[in-house]
mmCIF file of C-alpha atoms in Angstrom:
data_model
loop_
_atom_site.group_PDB
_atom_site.id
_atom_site.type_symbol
_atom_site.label_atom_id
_atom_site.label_comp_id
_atom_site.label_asym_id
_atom_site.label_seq_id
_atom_site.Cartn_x
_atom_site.Cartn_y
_atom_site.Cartn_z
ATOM 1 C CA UNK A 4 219.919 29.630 193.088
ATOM 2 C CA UNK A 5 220.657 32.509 195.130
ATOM 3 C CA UNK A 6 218.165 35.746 194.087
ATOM 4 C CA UNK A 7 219.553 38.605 195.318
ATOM 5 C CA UNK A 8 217.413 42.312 195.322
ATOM 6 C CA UNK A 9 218.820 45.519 194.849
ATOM 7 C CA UNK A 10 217.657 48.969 194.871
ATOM 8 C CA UNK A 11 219.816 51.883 193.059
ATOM 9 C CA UNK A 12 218.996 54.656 195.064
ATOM 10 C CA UNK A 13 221.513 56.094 197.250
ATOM 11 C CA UNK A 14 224.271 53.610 195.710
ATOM 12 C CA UNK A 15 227.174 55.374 193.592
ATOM 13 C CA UNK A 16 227.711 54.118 190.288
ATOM 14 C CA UNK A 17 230.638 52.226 192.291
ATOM 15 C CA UNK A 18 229.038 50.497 195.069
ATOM 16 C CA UNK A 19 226.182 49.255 192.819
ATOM 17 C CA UNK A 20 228.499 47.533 189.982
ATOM 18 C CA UNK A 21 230.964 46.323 193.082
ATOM 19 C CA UNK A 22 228.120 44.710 194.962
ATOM 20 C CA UNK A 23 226.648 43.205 191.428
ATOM 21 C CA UNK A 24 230.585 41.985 190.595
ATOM 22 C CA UNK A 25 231.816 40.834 194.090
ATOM 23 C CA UNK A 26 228.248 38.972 194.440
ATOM 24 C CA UNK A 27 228.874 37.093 191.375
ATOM 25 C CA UNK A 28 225.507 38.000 189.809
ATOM 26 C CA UNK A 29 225.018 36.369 186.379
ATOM 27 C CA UNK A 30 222.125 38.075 185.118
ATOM 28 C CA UNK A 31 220.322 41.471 186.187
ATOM 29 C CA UNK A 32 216.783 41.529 185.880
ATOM 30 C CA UNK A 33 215.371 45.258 185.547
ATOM 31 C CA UNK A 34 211.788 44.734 187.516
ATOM 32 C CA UNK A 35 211.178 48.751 187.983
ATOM 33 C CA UNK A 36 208.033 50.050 185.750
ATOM 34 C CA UNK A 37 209.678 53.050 184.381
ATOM 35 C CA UNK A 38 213.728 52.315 183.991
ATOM 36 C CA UNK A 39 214.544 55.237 181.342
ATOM 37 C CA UNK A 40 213.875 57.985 183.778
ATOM 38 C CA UNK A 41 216.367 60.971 184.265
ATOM 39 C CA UNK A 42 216.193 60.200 188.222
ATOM 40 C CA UNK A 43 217.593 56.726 187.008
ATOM 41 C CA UNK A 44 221.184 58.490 186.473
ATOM 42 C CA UNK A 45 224.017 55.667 185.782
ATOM 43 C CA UNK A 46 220.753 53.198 186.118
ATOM 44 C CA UNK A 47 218.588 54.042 182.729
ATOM 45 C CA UNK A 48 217.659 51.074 180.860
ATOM 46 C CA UNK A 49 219.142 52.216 177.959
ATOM 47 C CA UNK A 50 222.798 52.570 179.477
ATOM 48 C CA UNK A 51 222.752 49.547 182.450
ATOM 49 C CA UNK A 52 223.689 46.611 179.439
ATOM 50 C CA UNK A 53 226.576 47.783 178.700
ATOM 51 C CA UNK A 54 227.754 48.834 182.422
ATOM 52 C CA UNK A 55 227.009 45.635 183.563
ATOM 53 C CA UNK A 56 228.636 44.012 180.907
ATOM 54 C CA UNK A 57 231.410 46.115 181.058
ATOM 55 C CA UNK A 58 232.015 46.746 184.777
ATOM 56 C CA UNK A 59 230.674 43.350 186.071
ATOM 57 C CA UNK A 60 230.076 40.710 183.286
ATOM 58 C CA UNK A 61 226.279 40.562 184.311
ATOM 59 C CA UNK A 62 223.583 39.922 181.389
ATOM 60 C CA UNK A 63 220.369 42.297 181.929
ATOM 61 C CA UNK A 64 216.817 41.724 180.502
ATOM 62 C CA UNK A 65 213.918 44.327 181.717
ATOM 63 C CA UNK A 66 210.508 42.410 182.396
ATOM 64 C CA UNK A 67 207.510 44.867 183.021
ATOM 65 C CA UNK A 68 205.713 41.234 183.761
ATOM 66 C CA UNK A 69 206.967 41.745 187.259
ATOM 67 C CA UNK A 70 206.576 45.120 187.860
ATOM 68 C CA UNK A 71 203.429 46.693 189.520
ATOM 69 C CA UNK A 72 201.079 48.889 187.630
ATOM 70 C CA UNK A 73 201.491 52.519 187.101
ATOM 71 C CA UNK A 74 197.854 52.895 188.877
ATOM 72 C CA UNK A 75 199.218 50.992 192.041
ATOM 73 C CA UNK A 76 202.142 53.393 192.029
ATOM 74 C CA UNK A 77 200.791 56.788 191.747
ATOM 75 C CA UNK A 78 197.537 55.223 194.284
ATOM 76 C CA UNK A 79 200.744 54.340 197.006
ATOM 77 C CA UNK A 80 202.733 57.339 196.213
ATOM 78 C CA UNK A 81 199.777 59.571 196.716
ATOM 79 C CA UNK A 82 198.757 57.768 199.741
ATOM 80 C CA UNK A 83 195.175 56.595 198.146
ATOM 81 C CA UNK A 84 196.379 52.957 199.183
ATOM 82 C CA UNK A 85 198.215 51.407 202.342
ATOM 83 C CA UNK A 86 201.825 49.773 202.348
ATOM 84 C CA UNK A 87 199.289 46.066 203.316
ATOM 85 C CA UNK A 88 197.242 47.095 200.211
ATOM 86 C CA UNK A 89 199.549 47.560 198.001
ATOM 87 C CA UNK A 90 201.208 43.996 199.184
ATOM 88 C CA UNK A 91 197.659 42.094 198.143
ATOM 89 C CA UNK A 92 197.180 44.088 195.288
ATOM 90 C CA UNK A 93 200.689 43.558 193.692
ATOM 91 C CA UNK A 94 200.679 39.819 195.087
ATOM 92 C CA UNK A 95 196.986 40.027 192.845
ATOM 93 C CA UNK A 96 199.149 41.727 190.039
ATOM 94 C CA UNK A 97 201.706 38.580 189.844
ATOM 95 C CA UNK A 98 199.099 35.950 190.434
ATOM 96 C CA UNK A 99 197.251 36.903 187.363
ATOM 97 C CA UNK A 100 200.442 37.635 184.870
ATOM 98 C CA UNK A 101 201.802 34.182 186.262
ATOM 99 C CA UNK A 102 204.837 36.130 187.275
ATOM 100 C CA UNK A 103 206.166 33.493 189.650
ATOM 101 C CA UNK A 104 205.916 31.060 186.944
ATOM 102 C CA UNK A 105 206.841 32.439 184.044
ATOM 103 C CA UNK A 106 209.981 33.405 186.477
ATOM 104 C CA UNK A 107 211.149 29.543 186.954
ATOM 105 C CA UNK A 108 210.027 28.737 183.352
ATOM 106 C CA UNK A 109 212.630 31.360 182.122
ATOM 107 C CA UNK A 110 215.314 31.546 184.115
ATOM 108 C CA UNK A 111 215.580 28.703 186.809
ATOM 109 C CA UNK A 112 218.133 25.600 186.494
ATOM 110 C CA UNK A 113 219.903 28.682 183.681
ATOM 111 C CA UNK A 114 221.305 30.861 186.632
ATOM 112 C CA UNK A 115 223.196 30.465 189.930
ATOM 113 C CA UNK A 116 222.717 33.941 191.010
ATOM 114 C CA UNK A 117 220.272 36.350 189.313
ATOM 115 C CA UNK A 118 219.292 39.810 190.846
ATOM 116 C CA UNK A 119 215.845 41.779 191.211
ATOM 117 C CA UNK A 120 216.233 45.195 190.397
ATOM 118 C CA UNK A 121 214.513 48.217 191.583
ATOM 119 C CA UNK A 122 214.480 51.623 192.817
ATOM 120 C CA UNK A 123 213.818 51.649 196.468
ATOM 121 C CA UNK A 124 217.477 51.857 198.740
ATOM 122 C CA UNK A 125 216.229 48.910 200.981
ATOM 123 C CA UNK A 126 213.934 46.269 200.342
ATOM 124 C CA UNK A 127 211.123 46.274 203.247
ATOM 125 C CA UNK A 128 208.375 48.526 201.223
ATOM 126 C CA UNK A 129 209.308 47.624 197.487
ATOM 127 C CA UNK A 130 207.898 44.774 194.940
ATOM 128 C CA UNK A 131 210.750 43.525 194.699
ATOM 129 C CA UNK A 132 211.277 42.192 198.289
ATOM 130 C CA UNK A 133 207.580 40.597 197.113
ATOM 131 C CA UNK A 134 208.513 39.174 194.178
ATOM 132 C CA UNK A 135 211.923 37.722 195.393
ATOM 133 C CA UNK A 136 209.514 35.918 198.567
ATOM 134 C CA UNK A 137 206.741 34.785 196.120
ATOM 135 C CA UNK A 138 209.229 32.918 193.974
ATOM 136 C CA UNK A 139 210.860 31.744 197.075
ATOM 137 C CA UNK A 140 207.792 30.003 198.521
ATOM 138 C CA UNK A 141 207.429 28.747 195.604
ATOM 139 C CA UNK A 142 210.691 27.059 195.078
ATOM 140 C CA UNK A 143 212.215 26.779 198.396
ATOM 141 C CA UNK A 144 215.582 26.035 197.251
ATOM 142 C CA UNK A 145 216.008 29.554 196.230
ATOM 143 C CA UNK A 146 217.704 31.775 198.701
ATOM 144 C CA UNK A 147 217.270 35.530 199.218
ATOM 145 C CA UNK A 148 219.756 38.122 199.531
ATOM 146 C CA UNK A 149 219.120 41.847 199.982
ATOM 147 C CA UNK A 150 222.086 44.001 198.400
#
């Protein structure tokens, strides 16, 4: 399996459906906390179904399971908490909702290609760089690729 990550920020409505299409992705999952947000623009949970069945004949599920907690967000965002504690506290987060797990139970051996999404343009200080390398230690036939 190849699990790609992907942030929507800073991507047009075109580049993020031609990277999703031209990538081959099979199935989008939405890993952001809040995903009906006006900020989210062509991105709201409601809406990205259809454009990705539409535009790139990707299936989409949301799973809050892998997203951090709205107390770890605001406590990062307001600088209460470093970039390293937020890494052990999220890593603390997936450990005890069996994220990793419940992960391969669901969609491993189903999927070629399945994609992480977030908000964050680039990867290096968002969960789902985390997630993506949790699951990948865990099943080491996985690769990662950052969209």
């Amino acid at each position: 399996m190849i699990l790609y990550t992907i942030g929507f920020t800073k991507k047009s409505a075109e580049k993020f459906f031609t990277l999703i299409k031209e990538n081959g992705i099979e199935l989008l999952i939405d890993i952001r906390l809040h995903n009906n947000t006006q900020l989210a623009g062509f991105a709201k949970g409601r809406d990205l179904p259809y454009f990705l069945r539409e535009l790139s004949g990707c299936d989409y599920e949301h799973c809050l399971n892998y997203a951090p907690t709205k107390e770890l967000l605001d406590n990062y965002r307001n600088k209460i908490v470093t970039w390293q504690d937020y890494e052990r506290t999220f890593s603390t987060i997936m450990a005890n909702n069996n994220a990793v797990n419940d992960f391969l139970k669901r969609f491993w051996g189903k999927y070629d290609s399945v994609c992480l999404l977030c908000t964050e343009a680039t990867p290096e200080q968002c969960h789902r760089r985390l997630f993506a390398e949790a699951i990948a230690l865990r099943e080491q036939s996985i690769h990662i690729r950052h969209l």
